[in-house]
Coordinates of C-alpha atoms and ligand atoms in Angstrom, one line a residue:
M72 CA -4.7 -54.3 -39.9
F73 CA -1.7 -54.1 -42.2
L74 CA -2.0 -52.3 -45.5
Q75 CA -2.3 -54.5 -48.5
R76 CA 1.0 -54.7 -50.3
S77 CA -0.4 -54.4 -53.8
A78 CA -2.2 -51.2 -52.9
A79 CA 1.0 -49.7 -51.4
V80 CA 3.1 -50.6 -54.4
A81 CA 0.6 -48.9 -56.7
A82 CA 0.4 -45.9 -54.5
I83 CA 4.1 -45.1 -54.7
G84 CA 4.1 -45.5 -58.4
I85 CA 6.9 -48.0 -58.9
P86 CA 6.2 -51.2 -60.8
A87 CA 6.9 -54.1 -58.5
A88 CA 9.1 -55.8 -61.1
A89 CA 11.1 -52.8 -62.1
A90 CA 14.2 -53.4 -60.2
D91 CA 15.7 -56.8 -60.4
D92 CA 16.1 -57.1 -64.1
R93 CA 18.5 -54.2 -64.3
P94 CA 22.3 -54.9 -64.1
F95 CA 23.8 -55.2 -60.7
S96 CA 27.0 -53.6 -61.8
T97 CA 29.3 -50.6 -61.1
L98 CA 29.4 -50.2 -64.8
A99 CA 25.7 -49.2 -65.0
P100 CA 26.0 -46.1 -62.8
A101 CA 22.8 -44.4 -61.7
G102 CA 24.2 -41.6 -59.6
P103 CA 27.1 -39.1 -59.4
A104 CA 29.3 -41.2 -57.1
A105 CA 28.8 -44.3 -59.1
A106 CA 29.5 -42.4 -62.3
A107 CA 32.8 -41.2 -60.9
I108 CA 33.8 -44.8 -59.9
A109 CA 32.8 -46.1 -63.4
E110 CA 34.9 -43.4 -65.0
V111 CA 38.0 -44.5 -63.0
W112 CA 37.2 -48.1 -63.9
W113 CA 37.2 -47.2 -67.6
W114 CA 40.4 -45.2 -67.3
M115 CA 42.1 -48.2 -65.7
F116 CA 40.7 -50.6 -68.3
W117 CA 41.9 -48.7 -71.3
G118 CA 45.1 -47.7 -69.6
S119 CA 45.9 -51.3 -68.8
L120 CA 45.1 -52.3 -72.4
V121 CA 47.6 -49.8 -73.7
V122 CA 50.3 -51.1 -71.2
L123 CA 49.4 -54.7 -72.2
A124 CA 49.7 -53.9 -75.9
L125 CA 53.1 -52.2 -75.3
V126 CA 54.5 -55.2 -73.3
C127 CA 53.3 -57.6 -75.9
A128 CA 54.8 -55.6 -78.7
L129 CA 58.2 -55.5 -76.9
A130 CA 58.1 -59.2 -76.2
L131 CA 57.3 -59.9 -79.8
H132 CA 60.0 -57.6 -81.0
A133 CA 62.6 -59.4 -78.7
M134 CA 61.5 -62.8 -80.2
V135 CA 61.6 -62.0 -83.9
R136 CA 64.4 -59.4 -84.2
N137 CA 67.7 -60.3 -85.8
A138 CA 70.2 -60.7 -83.0
E139 CA 73.1 -59.8 -85.4
R140 CA 71.8 -56.3 -85.8
P141 CA 72.1 -53.6 -83.1
A142 CA 69.1 -53.0 -80.9
P143 CA 66.9 -50.1 -82.0
F144 CA 66.9 -48.6 -78.5
G145 CA 69.4 -49.0 -75.6
S146 CA 68.7 -50.8 -72.4
R147 CA 69.1 -47.4 -70.5
L148 CA 66.1 -46.0 -72.3
L149 CA 64.0 -49.1 -71.6
V150 CA 64.8 -49.1 -67.9
L151 CA 64.5 -45.3 -67.3
G152 CA 61.6 -44.8 -69.7
G153 CA 59.6 -48.0 -69.4
G154 CA 60.5 -48.8 -65.8
I155 CA 60.4 -45.4 -64.1
A156 CA 58.9 -42.6 -66.3
L157 CA 56.0 -44.5 -67.8
P158 CA 54.7 -46.0 -64.4
L159 CA 55.1 -42.6 -62.8
A160 CA 53.0 -41.0 -65.5
V161 CA 50.3 -43.7 -65.4
I162 CA 50.1 -43.7 -61.5
T163 CA 50.0 -39.9 -61.4
V164 CA 47.1 -39.7 -63.8
L165 CA 45.3 -42.5 -61.9
L166 CA 46.0 -40.8 -58.6
F167 CA 44.5 -37.6 -59.9
H168 CA 41.3 -39.3 -61.0
G169 CA 41.1 -41.5 -57.9
V170 CA 41.4 -38.5 -55.5
R171 CA 38.8 -36.5 -57.5
S172 CA 36.4 -39.4 -57.5
G173 CA 36.9 -40.1 -53.9
D174 CA 36.1 -36.5 -53.1
A175 CA 32.8 -36.8 -55.0
M176 CA 31.8 -39.6 -52.6
R177 CA 32.4 -37.8 -49.3
P178 CA 29.5 -36.4 -47.4
G179 CA 29.6 -32.6 -47.1
A180 CA 30.8 -31.2 -43.8
S181 CA 27.4 -30.0 -42.8
G182 CA 25.3 -32.7 -44.5
E183 CA 22.8 -29.9 -45.2
G184 CA 20.1 -30.7 -47.7
A185 CA 20.9 -34.4 -47.6
F186 CA 18.4 -37.1 -46.7
R187 CA 19.6 -38.9 -43.6
V188 CA 18.9 -42.5 -42.8
E189 CA 20.5 -44.7 -40.2
V190 CA 21.4 -48.3 -41.1
T191 CA 22.7 -50.8 -38.6
A192 CA 24.2 -54.0 -39.9
R193 CA 23.6 -57.3 -38.1
Q194 CA 24.3 -61.0 -38.9
W195 CA 22.6 -61.1 -41.5
W196 CA 20.2 -58.3 -42.1
W197 CA 20.0 -54.5 -41.9
A198 CA 18.0 -52.4 -39.4
V199 CA 16.8 -49.2 -40.8
R200 CA 15.9 -46.1 -38.8
Y201 CA 14.5 -42.8 -40.2
P202 CA 15.2 -40.2 -37.6
D203 CA 12.1 -38.1 -38.2
V204 CA 9.0 -39.2 -39.9
D205 CA 6.1 -36.9 -38.9
G206 CA 7.9 -36.0 -35.7
A207 CA 9.2 -39.3 -34.5
P208 CA 11.7 -42.0 -35.5
L209 CA 10.4 -44.8 -37.9
F210 CA 11.9 -48.3 -37.7
D211 CA 12.1 -50.7 -40.6
A212 CA 14.5 -53.3 -42.1
N213 CA 16.2 -54.4 -45.3
E214 CA 14.5 -51.9 -47.5
I215 CA 15.6 -48.3 -47.5
L216 CA 13.3 -45.6 -48.9
V217 CA 15.1 -42.5 -50.1
P218 CA 14.5 -39.5 -52.3
A219 CA 15.7 -39.5 -56.0
G220 CA 17.8 -36.6 -57.2
R221 CA 19.0 -35.5 -53.8
P222 CA 22.1 -36.5 -51.7
I223 CA 21.5 -39.3 -49.2
D224 CA 23.6 -39.8 -46.1
I225 CA 23.6 -43.4 -45.0
V226 CA 24.7 -43.4 -41.3
L227 CA 26.3 -46.8 -40.8
E228 CA 26.8 -48.8 -37.7
S229 CA 27.2 -52.5 -36.8
E230 CA 25.9 -54.5 -33.8
D231 CA 28.3 -57.5 -34.1
V232 CA 31.0 -57.9 -36.7
I233 CA 32.3 -55.8 -39.6
H234 CA 29.9 -55.6 -42.5
S235 CA 30.1 -53.4 -45.6
F236 CA 27.2 -51.5 -47.2
W237 CA 27.3 -51.5 -51.0
V238 CA 24.9 -50.4 -53.7
P239 CA 27.0 -50.9 -56.9
R240 CA 24.9 -48.7 -59.2
L241 CA 24.9 -45.8 -56.7
G242 CA 28.4 -45.6 -55.3
G243 CA 31.3 -47.0 -53.4
K244 CA 31.1 -49.4 -50.4
L245 CA 31.7 -48.4 -46.8
D246 CA 32.3 -50.6 -43.8
A247 CA 29.9 -50.9 -40.9
I248 CA 32.2 -51.3 -37.9
P249 CA 31.1 -52.1 -34.4
G250 CA 31.5 -49.1 -32.1
K251 CA 32.1 -46.7 -35.0
T252 CA 29.8 -44.5 -37.0
N253 CA 30.5 -44.1 -40.7
V254 CA 28.6 -41.9 -43.2
L255 CA 28.3 -42.9 -46.8
R256 CA 27.1 -40.3 -49.3
L257 CA 25.0 -41.6 -52.2
E258 CA 22.6 -40.2 -54.7
A259 CA 20.2 -41.8 -57.2
D260 CA 19.5 -39.7 -60.3
E261 CA 16.2 -41.4 -61.1
P262 CA 13.5 -43.1 -59.0
G263 CA 14.0 -46.9 -59.0
I264 CA 14.9 -49.9 -57.0
Y265 CA 18.6 -50.4 -56.5
R266 CA 19.9 -53.7 -55.1
G267 CA 22.6 -53.6 -52.4
M268 CA 24.8 -56.2 -50.8
C269 CA 27.0 -56.7 -47.8
A270 CA 30.5 -56.5 -49.2
E271 CA 32.6 -57.7 -46.3
F272 CA 32.6 -61.4 -45.3
C273 CA 30.7 -61.5 -42.0
G274 CA 29.9 -65.2 -41.4
A275 CA 27.8 -68.0 -42.7
Q276 CA 25.1 -66.0 -44.4
H277 CA 27.2 -63.1 -45.7
A278 CA 26.1 -64.0 -49.3
R279 CA 22.4 -63.6 -48.3
M280 CA 22.8 -60.3 -46.6
G281 CA 21.3 -58.1 -49.2
F282 CA 18.9 -55.1 -49.2
H283 CA 17.1 -52.8 -51.6
L284 CA 17.4 -49.0 -51.8
V285 CA 14.2 -47.6 -53.2
A286 CA 14.5 -44.1 -54.6
M287 CA 11.3 -42.1 -55.1
A288 CA 10.1 -38.7 -55.9
E289 CA 9.9 -36.5 -52.8
D290 CA 6.1 -36.6 -52.5
D291 CA 5.9 -40.4 -53.0
L292 CA 8.6 -40.8 -50.4
Q293 CA 6.7 -38.9 -47.8
Q294 CA 3.6 -40.8 -48.5
A295 CA 5.4 -44.2 -48.4
L296 CA 7.1 -43.3 -45.1
L297 CA 3.8 -42.3 -43.6
E298 CA 2.2 -45.5 -44.8
R299 CA 4.9 -47.5 -43.0
A300 CA 4.4 -45.4 -39.9
A301 CA 0.7 -46.2 -40.0
A302 CA 1.2 -49.9 -40.7
A303 CA 0.0 -50.9 -37.2
P304 CA -1.1 -54.5 -36.7
S305 CA -4.4 -55.2 -35.0
R306 CA -4.0 -56.6 -31.5
D307 CA -7.1 -58.8 -31.4
A308 CA -6.2 -61.1 -34.3
R309 CA -5.5 -64.8 -33.6
G310 CA -2.0 -64.4 -35.2
A311 CA -1.2 -61.6 -32.8
S312 CA -1.3 -63.8 -29.7
A313 CA 0.7 -66.6 -31.4
F314 CA 3.2 -63.9 -32.5
E315 CA 3.3 -62.7 -28.9
R316 CA 4.1 -66.2 -27.7
H317 CA 6.7 -67.2 -30.2
C318 CA 8.2 -64.1 -31.9
A319 CA 7.8 -61.0 -29.9
E320 CA 10.9 -61.6 -27.8
C321 CA 13.0 -60.7 -30.8
H322 CA 10.8 -58.7 -33.2
S323 CA 8.9 -55.5 -32.8
T324 CA 5.6 -55.0 -34.7
D325 CA 5.4 -51.3 -33.9
S326 CA 7.0 -49.1 -36.5
R327 CA 7.7 -46.5 -33.9
V328 CA 9.4 -48.8 -31.4
G329 CA 12.9 -50.0 -32.2
A330 CA 13.2 -52.6 -29.4
P331 CA 13.5 -55.5 -29.4
A332 CA 15.9 -55.3 -32.3
T333 CA 17.3 -58.8 -32.1
G334 CA 15.4 -59.5 -35.3
P335 CA 14.0 -57.2 -38.0
N336 CA 11.1 -54.9 -37.2
L337 CA 8.1 -56.5 -38.8
A338 CA 5.5 -53.7 -38.6
A339 CA 5.6 -53.0 -42.3
V340 CA 6.8 -56.3 -43.5
A341 CA 3.8 -56.7 -45.8
L342 CA 4.8 -53.5 -47.6
R343 CA 8.3 -54.7 -48.4
R344 CA 9.1 -56.0 -51.9
H345 CA 11.5 -58.6 -50.5
L346 CA 11.9 -60.8 -47.4
I347 CA 15.0 -62.3 -45.7
A348 CA 17.4 -59.4 -46.4
G349 CA 16.6 -59.2 -50.1
W350 CA 16.7 -62.9 -50.7
L351 CA 13.1 -63.8 -51.4
R352 CA 10.4 -61.9 -53.2
N353 CA 7.6 -61.0 -50.9
E354 CA 4.9 -63.1 -52.4
P355 CA 2.0 -64.8 -50.7
G356 CA 3.1 -68.0 -48.8
Q357 CA 6.8 -67.0 -48.6
L358 CA 6.6 -65.9 -45.0
R359 CA 4.9 -69.1 -44.1
R360 CA 7.6 -71.1 -45.8
W361 CA 10.2 -69.1 -43.9
L362 CA 8.6 -69.8 -40.6
E363 CA 8.7 -73.5 -41.2
D364 CA 12.0 -73.9 -43.1
H365 CA 14.1 -70.9 -42.2
Q366 CA 17.2 -73.0 -41.4
T367 CA 17.0 -74.6 -44.9
I368 CA 16.4 -71.3 -46.7
K369 CA 19.2 -69.5 -44.8
P370 CA 21.2 -72.0 -42.8
G371 CA 22.8 -70.8 -39.6
N372 CA 20.6 -67.7 -39.3
H373 CA 20.0 -66.6 -35.7
M374 CA 16.2 -67.1 -35.7
R375 CA 15.1 -69.8 -33.2
E376 CA 13.7 -73.1 -34.4
M377 CA 9.9 -73.1 -34.7
D378 CA 9.6 -76.9 -34.6
H379 CA 7.5 -76.8 -31.4
V380 CA 4.9 -74.5 -33.0
D381 CA 2.0 -76.2 -34.6
D382 CA 0.9 -75.6 -38.2
A383 CA -2.2 -73.7 -37.3
E384 CA -0.2 -71.2 -35.3
L385 CA 2.4 -70.8 -38.0
D386 CA -0.5 -70.1 -40.5
A387 CA -2.0 -67.6 -38.1
I388 CA 1.4 -65.7 -37.6
A389 CA 2.1 -65.6 -41.4
D390 CA -1.4 -64.5 -42.3
W391 CA -1.3 -61.8 -39.6
L392 CA 2.0 -60.4 -40.7
E393 CA 0.9 -60.4 -44.3
G394 CA -2.2 -58.5 -43.3
R395 CA -4.7 -61.1 -44.3
Ligands
CUA1024 CU1 27.3 -58.7 -43.5 CU2 28.8 -59.7 -45.0

């Protein structure tokens, strides 16, 4: 049987509603890389304000000055000073800060001490693989569990088109490119739930290709990962046979088995806080709604139509996945 969601949320010590009320903004940084980005942003903001004030003052001066009297500064000074020296100075300062901040976001050469998790982008969801949980890989989707206060290396790949992985409060974005592996270094100062989005247009449902990164204390993280590893569905339930007939071709319900990966791994779906790539809160009845109306909820998604499946079977599948 699946673990009950409420029990699991209580066990890892994070209130279920903690995350989504917080700002989804680069200006609310919650980690070193994001702090560096926010710093550059504020430099550019105040810098551009100064430049704007200067330009406005000059324009105003040109409008109101008495044309009979000689100009207070020559055109040579304006062109050389305002056109060459000032931009050079501003760009040099910005370059210095940009390079320093970019450096703070690079994964270290060895990656030693960093928590490593592999994320594969697909239209329009994220496959998650933890390389080693109790001696074997663990597969999940759309919710990424990581330690707080320790560097995280997100190993990014894509199965179809170019996507981009972005958690605004934790750092910069990095593209997931087919045939290429990119590594993004993030860190969350405090435990919490951080919302992420695909940041590269990738087709019809780009806007609903979200995810959540859940940062936890180390002990809680180990416990939560083991809980997911143990979230094995029972094979004798009625929902299991309906699932086998209608869903198993695309979805695995074994957290230790990655294939088939056409659709998200559903072994621990009852433990996730959200469904449909961060789009819906995982509340009772939502999964059932999705099975019936998925093309209305997320038009163009690649899941097959379930029109031919009768209501009783849809009920059984949803109940089974929710662990009821
Ligand atoms: Cu994936 Cu936009």
